XYZ file of C-alpha atoms in Angstrom:
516
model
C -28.802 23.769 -3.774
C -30.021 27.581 -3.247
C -30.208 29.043 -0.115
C -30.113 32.597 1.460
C -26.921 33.539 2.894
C -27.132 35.966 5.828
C -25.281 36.896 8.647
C -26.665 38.177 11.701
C -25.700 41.700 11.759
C -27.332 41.900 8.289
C -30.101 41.123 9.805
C -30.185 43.566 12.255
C -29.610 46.231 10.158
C -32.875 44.823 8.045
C -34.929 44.853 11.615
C -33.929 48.711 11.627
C -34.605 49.427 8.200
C -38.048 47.561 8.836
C -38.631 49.564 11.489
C -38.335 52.739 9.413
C -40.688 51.752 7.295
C -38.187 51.337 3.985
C -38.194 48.593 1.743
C -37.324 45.127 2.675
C -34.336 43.794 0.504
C -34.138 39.831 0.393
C -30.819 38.898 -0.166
C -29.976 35.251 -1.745
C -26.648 33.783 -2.380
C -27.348 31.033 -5.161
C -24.899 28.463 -4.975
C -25.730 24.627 -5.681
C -24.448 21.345 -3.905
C -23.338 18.318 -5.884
C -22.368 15.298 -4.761
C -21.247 12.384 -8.105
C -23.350 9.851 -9.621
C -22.017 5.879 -10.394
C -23.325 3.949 -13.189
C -25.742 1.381 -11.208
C -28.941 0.453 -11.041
C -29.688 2.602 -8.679
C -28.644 6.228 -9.255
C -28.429 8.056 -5.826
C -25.826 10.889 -4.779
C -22.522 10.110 -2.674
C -22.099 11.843 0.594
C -18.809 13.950 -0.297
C -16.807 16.597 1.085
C -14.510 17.124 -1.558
C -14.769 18.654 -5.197
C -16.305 16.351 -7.520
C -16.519 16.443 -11.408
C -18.840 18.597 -13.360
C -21.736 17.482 -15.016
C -21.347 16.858 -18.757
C -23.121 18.784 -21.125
C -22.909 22.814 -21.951
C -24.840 25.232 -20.333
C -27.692 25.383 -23.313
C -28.418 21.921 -22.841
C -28.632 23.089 -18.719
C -31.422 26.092 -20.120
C -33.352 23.262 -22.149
C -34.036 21.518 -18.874
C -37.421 22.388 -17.275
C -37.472 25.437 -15.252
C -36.907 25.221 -11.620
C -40.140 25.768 -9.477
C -42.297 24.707 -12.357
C -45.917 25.746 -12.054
C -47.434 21.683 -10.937
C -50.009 20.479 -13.203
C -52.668 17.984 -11.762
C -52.744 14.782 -13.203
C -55.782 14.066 -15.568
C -56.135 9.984 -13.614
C -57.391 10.772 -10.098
C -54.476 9.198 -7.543
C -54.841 6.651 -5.091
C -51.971 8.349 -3.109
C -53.003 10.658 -0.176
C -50.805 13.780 -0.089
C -52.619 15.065 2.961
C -48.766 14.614 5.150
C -45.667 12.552 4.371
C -47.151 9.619 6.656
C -50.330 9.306 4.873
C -48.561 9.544 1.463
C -46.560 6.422 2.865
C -49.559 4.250 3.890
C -51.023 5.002 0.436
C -48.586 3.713 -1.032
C -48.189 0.359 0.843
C -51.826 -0.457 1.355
C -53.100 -2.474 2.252
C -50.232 -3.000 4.066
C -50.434 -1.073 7.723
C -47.162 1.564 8.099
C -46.477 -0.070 11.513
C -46.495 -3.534 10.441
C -44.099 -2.945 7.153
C -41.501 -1.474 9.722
C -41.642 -4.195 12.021
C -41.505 -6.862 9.924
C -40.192 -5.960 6.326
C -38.268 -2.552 6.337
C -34.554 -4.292 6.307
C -35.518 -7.368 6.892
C -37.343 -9.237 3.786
C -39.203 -8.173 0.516
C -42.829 -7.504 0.198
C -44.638 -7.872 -2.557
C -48.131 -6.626 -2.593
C -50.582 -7.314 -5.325
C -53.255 -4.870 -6.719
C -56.051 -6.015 -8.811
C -57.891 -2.212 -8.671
C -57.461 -0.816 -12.349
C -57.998 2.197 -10.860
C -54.632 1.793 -9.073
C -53.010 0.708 -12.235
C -54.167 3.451 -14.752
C -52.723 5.781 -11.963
C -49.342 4.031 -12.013
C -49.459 4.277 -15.918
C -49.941 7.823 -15.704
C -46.628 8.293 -14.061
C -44.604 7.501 -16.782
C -45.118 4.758 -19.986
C -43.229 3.715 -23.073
C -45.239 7.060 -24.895
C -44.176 9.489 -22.979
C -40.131 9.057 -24.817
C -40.965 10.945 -27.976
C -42.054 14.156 -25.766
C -38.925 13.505 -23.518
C -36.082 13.405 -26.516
C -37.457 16.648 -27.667
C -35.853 18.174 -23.882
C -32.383 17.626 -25.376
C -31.789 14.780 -22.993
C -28.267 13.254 -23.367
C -26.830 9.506 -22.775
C -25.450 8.459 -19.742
C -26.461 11.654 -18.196
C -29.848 11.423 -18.447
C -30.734 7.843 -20.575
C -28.725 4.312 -20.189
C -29.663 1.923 -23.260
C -28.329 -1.439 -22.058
C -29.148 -5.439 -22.436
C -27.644 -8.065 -19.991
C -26.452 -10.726 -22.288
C -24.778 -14.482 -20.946
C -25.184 -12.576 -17.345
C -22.768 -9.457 -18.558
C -24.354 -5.580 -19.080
C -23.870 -4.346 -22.488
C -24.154 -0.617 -23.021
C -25.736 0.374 -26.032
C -25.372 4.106 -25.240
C -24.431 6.730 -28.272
C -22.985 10.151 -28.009
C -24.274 13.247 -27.802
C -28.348 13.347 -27.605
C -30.781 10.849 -27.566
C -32.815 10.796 -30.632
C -36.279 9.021 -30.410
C -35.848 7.079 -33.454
C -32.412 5.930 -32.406
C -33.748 5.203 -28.952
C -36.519 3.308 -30.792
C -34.520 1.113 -33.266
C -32.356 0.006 -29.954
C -35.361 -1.004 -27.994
C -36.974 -2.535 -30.486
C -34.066 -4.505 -32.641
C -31.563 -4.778 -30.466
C -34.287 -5.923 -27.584
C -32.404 -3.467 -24.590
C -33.354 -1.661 -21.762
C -34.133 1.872 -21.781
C -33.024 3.456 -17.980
C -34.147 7.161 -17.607
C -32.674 8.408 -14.638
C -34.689 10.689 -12.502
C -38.055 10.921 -14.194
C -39.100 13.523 -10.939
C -37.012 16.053 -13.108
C -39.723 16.207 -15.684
C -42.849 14.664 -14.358
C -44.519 16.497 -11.989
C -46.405 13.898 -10.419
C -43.133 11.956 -9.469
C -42.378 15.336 -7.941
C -45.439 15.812 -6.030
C -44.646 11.566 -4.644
C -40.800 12.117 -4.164
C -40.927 14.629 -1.693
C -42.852 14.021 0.160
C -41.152 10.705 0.653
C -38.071 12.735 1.090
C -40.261 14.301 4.476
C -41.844 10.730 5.668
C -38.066 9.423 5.599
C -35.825 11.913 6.294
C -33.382 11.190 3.802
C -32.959 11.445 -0.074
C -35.300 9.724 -2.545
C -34.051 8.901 -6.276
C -36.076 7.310 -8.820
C -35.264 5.330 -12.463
C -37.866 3.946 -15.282
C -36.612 0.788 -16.517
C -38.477 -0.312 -19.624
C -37.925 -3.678 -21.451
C -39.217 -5.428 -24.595
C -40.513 -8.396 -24.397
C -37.926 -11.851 -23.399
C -35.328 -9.027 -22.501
C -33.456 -8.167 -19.505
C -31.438 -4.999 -18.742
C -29.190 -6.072 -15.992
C -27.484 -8.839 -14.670
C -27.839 -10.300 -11.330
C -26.751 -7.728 -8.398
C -27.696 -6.051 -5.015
C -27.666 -1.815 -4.459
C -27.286 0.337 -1.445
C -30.514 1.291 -1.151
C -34.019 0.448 0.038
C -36.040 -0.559 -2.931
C -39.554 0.194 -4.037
C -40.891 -1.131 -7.211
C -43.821 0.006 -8.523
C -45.254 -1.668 -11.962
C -46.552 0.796 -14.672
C -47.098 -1.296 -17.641
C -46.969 -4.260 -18.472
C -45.392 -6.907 -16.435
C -41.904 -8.259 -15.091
C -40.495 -11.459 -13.829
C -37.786 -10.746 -11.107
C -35.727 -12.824 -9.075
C -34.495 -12.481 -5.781
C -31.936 -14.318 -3.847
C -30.439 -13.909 0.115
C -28.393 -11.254 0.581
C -24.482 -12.577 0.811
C -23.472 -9.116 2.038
C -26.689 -8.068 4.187
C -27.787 -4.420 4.299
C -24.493 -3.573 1.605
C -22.985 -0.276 1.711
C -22.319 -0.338 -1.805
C -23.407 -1.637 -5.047
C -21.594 -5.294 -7.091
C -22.945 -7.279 -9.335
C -23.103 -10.812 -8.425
C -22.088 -14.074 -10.397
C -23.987 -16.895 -11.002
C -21.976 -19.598 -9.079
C -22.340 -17.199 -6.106
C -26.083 -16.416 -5.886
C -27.512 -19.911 -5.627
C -30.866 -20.537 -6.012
C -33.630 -17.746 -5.757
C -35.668 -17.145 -2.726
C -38.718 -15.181 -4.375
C -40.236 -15.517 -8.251
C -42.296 -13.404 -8.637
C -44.794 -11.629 -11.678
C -45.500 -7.822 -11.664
C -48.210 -6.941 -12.926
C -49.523 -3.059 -13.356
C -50.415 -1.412 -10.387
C -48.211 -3.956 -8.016
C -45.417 -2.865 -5.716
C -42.340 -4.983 -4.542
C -40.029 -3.878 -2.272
C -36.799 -5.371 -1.260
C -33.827 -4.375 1.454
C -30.642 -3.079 0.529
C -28.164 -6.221 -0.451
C -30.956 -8.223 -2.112
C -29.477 -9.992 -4.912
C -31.988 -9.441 -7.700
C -32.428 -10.059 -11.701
C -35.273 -8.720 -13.680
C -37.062 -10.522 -17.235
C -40.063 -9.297 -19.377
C -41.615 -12.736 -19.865
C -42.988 -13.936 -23.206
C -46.290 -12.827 -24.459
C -45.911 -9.520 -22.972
C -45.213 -6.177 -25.583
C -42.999 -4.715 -22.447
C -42.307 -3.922 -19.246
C -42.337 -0.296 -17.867
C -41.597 -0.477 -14.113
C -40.399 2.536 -11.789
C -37.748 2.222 -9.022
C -37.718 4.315 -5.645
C -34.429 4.202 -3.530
C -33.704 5.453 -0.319
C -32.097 5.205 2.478
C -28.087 5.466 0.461
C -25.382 6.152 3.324
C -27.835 5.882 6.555
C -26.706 3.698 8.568
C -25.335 3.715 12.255
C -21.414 3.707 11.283
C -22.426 6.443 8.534
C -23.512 8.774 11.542
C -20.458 8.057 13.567
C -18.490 8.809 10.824
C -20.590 12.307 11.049
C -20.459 13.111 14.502
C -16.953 11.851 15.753
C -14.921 14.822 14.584
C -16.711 17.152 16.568
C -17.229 15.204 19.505
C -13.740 14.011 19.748
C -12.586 18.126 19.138
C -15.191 19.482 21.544
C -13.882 16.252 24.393
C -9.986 17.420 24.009
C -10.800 20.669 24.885
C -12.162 19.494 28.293
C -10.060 16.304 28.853
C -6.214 16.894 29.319
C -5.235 13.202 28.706
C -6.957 13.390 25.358
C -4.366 16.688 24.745
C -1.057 14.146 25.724
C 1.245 13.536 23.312
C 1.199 9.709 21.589
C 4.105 7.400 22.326
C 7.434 8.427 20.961
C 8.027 6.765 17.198
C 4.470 5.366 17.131
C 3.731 6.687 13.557
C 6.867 4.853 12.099
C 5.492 1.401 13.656
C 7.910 1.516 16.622
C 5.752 1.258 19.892
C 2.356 1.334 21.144
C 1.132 -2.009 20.831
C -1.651 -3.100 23.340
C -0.658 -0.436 25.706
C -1.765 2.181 22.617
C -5.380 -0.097 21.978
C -5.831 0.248 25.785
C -5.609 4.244 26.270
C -7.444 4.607 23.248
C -10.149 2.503 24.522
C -10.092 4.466 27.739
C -10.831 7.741 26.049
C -13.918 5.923 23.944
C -15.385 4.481 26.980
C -15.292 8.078 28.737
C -16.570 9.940 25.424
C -19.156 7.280 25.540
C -20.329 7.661 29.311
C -20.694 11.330 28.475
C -22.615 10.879 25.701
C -25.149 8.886 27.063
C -25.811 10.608 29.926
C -26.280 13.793 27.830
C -23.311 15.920 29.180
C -21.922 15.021 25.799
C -24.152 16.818 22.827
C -24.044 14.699 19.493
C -24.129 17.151 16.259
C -24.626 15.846 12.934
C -23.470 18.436 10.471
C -21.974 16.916 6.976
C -25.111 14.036 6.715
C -27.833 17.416 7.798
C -26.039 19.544 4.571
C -25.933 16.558 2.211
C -29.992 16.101 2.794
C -30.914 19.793 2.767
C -29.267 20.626 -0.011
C -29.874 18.064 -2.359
C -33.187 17.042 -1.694
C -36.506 18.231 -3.385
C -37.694 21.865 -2.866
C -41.599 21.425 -2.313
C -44.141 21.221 -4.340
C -45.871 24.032 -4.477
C -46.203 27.502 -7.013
C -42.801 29.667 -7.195
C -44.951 32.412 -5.697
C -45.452 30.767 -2.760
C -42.159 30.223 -1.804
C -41.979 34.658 -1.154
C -42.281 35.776 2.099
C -45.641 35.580 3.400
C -48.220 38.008 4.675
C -46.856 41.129 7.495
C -43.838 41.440 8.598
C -44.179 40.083 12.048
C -43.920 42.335 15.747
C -43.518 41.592 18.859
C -46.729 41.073 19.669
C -47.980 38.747 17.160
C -47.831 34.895 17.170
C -46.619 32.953 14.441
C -45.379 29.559 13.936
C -42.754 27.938 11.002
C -43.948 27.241 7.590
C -42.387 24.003 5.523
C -40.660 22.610 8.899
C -39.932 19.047 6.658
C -37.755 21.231 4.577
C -35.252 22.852 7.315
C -32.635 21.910 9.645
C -30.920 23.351 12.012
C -26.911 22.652 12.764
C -24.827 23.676 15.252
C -21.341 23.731 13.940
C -18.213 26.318 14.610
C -18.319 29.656 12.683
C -16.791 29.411 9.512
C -15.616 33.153 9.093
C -11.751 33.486 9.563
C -10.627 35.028 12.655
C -7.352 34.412 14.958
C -9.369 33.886 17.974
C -10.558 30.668 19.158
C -13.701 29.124 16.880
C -16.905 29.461 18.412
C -20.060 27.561 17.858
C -22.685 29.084 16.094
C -26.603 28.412 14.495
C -27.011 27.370 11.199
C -30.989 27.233 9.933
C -30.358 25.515 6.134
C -33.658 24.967 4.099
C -34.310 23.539 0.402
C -36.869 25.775 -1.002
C -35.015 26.762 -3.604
C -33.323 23.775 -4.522
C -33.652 23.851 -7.916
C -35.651 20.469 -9.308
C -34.125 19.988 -12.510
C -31.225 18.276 -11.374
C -32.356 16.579 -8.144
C -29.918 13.823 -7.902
C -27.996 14.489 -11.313
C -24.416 15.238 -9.500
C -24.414 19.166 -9.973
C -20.667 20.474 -8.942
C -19.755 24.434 -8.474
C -16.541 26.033 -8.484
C -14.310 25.926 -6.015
C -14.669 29.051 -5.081
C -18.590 28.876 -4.036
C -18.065 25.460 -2.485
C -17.146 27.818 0.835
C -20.576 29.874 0.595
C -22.754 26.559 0.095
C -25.792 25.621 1.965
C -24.635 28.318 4.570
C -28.181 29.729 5.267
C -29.268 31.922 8.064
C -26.767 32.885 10.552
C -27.257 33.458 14.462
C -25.487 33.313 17.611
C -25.676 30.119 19.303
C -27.709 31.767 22.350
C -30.245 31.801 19.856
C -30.336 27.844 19.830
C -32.904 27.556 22.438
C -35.229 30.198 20.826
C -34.829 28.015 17.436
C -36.103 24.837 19.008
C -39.276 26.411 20.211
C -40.438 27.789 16.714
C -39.730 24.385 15.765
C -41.277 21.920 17.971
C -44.591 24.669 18.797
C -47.616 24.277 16.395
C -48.002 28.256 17.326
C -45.850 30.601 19.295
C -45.595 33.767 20.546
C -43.172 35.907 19.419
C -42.701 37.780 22.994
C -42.414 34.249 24.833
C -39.054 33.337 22.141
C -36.463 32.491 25.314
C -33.758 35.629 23.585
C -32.825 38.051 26.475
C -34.048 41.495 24.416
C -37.303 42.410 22.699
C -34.809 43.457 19.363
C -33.010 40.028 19.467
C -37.012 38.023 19.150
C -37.593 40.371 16.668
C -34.265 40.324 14.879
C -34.703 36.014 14.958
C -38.477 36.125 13.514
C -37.846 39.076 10.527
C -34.789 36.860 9.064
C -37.015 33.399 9.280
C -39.656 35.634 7.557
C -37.638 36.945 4.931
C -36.641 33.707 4.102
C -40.028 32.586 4.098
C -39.643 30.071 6.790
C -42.098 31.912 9.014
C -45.658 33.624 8.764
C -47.737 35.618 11.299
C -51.134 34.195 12.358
């Protein structure tokens, strides 16, 4: 991901120089977050910390991917989709199902599959991406694996039909065609701009990453063999149509993706027929195998995933560190030294369980009375910075109109695309770390490889996702901008009229704010 990297003094020395009436220098530091990519169904990103292996290919083949920001181009089939705000895009999609009633009743709980006889609805769908739309895509020096899986599920076992290097249309042809496999092209929102446009703002309505794949299948053919993903899953039929199969869940809500065998899966729950322009959706752990029937040329369908890494114990995992660090600074017994021996298996016992469970109990008290805060920092920088940047014209992602004053108002522009972290200071001092602001945004998160596993040397893994930089006094101030429709900029809660200034000119100047 890209995202301006500046400190607060720097941007007090910018307030001055603003002040003067000199030039106003943006700064950026371009770095780009990666996170590694596993050969499922399903491609989404892992949550990691640590280094993880570049992405194969040179850096020509990176230039012949489409430029970042590209300008978006309508599409010529009028949608059924309403962009108007991440929750309308949402019901648009589900209708007629109601928003409310898919929560309550399907979202983790049981598939839904909704039909649509509208061939309005279905020439849209087509639009998005069809079995034509290959040729243009081979010319973009796509490469296997990477970018395109060939593979055919044969006696219930995948068989990949990949090749090296690039794909070639007439290779990719002679496989679909003679060898009857699936094509998989991961991430279609890479190249088409309408997947784009539908993809994030999903990534606003949930809060979390969206990835995407095309599956498309001659006829009597099936890709993969029976299995269940981490994801939530959102079919949506684009040509043609496809049998699939779905059994109960025999690890509910999985964490991780396995392919299931016959013997285990018993017998299926749902058969059901997609036809073009219908959507199916199914819970994470869903046990699920996909034909194109007889009498049908092929199957084009597109998959949606979210929700990868979400759950409860993934957000514990997040927020324990600190909260346990931030508690043994104000709780001695937490400080005390374990039982002599303990680490070589030597004492403790129930004795060790019991303190333990003492502490947790007390954290826990805390926490829910509020005298505890709960910070999530890793599972804020994982979204921010490898989600979609929005869809909108490069040019618009500039700073916008004046630089604000003191006595304008103003108010945040693409809140859905910012976060805001408290977290200790990462600069190196031999004092004690304090706490301080993070804002981290993903305007400039560059498109082409949304979900492809981008890495970065070792070196600029420190400056990632770092953002703007203030004092955690400014907190408070922060949380206004973000939860008023308008605001004031003399009514920000800072102490000084230079510190409301200094907060709104570095939101500005990263285009995060704009004066009414």
């Amino acid at each position: 991901m890209r995202i301006g990297n500046k400190n607060y003094t720097a941007v007090r020395a910018i307030v001055f120089l603003c002040h003067s009436h000199l030039t106003l220098v943006q700064v950026k530091a371009m770095s780009s977050q990666r996170c590694s990519l596993r050969d499922t169904q399903v491609k989404m990103p892992k949550k990691s910390k640590a280094k993880s292996v570049k992405r194969r290919g040179s850096d020509a083949d990176a230039e012949q991917l489409p430029p970042k920001q590209s300008r978006p181009e309508p599409s010529d089939t009028p949608s059924p989709l309403c962009f108007s705000s991440p929750g309308s895009l949402f019901q648009s999609l589900i209708q007629p199902m109601g928003t409310e009633q898919f929560f309550r009743e399907y979202w983790e709980k049981k598939p839904l599959h909704l039909q649509r006889s509208d061939p309005h609805t279905a020439s849209y769908y087509r639009s998005l991406f069809q079995l034509s739309d290959l040729r243009g895509l081979c010319s973009q020096d796509l490469e296997y694996c990477r970018d395109v899986n060939v593979v055919r599920c044969i006696n219930g076992k995948k068989k990949v039909l990949n090749k090296q290097g690039h794909v070639k249309n007439s290779v990719l042809n002679k496989d679909f065609v003679q060898n009857k496999a699936t094509i998989q092209f991961h991430q279609p929102q890479r190249f088409k701009d309408e997947l784009w446009r539908i993809q994030e703002k999903l990534e606003c309505f949930f809060g979390a990453l969206v990835g995407s794949n095309v599956y498309i299948t001659p006829q009597e053919s099936q890709g993969l063999p029976a299995h269940y993903d981490d994801v939530e899953v959102f079919i949506l039929q684009l040509e043609g149509q496809k049998r699939w199969l779905l059994y109960k869940p025999t690890v509910p809500l999985a964490a991780e993706y396995s392919v299931e065998s016959e013997e285990r899966i018993g017998s299926p729950t749902h058969d059901i027929i997609l036809k073009a322009g219908d959507l199916l959706y199914f819970p994470r752990g869903t046990i699920h195998q996909a034909n194109t029937p007889a009498g049908v040329d092929h199957s084009t369908h597109l998959t949606l995933s979210t929700y990868q890494r979400m759950a409860w114990g993934d957000l514990l995992l997040d927020i324990f560190p600190s909260l346990l660090c931030d508690r043994s600074k104000t709780e001695v017994s937490l400080r005390e030294g374990m039982p002599r021996r303990f680490l070589l298996g030597n004492g403790g016992g129930l004795d060790v369980s019991r303190q333990l469970a003492a502490g947790l109990r007390s954290l826990a008290d805390e926490m829910e009375t509020g005298m505890q805060a709960v910070r999530s920092t890793h599972m804020k920088r994982d979204f921010i910075s490898n989600r979609l940047p929005p869809y909108i014209q490069q040019e618009l992602l500039t700073p916008s109109g004046r630089i604000p004053a003191l006595e304008d108002v103003v108010c945040l522009r693409f809140k859905d695309h910012m976060v805001i972290t408290v977290e200790p200071s990462q600069e190196r001092t031999d004092e004690a770390t304090e706490l301080v602001v993070f804002v981290l945004h993903s305007l400039r998160n560059p498109r082409e490889s949304h979900m492809m596993g981008e890495s970065c040397d070792e070196e600029e893994e420190q400056d990632i996702s770092r953002g703007l930089q203030f004092p955690v006094s400014h907190l408070q101030a922060l949380r206004q901008l973000q939860q008023a429709e308008t605001l004031a900029v003399a009514q920000l809660q800072l102490p000084t009229p230079e510190a409301k200034l200094s907060l709104v000119l570095a939101l500005w100047s990263e285009s995060l704010l704009v004066v009414l």
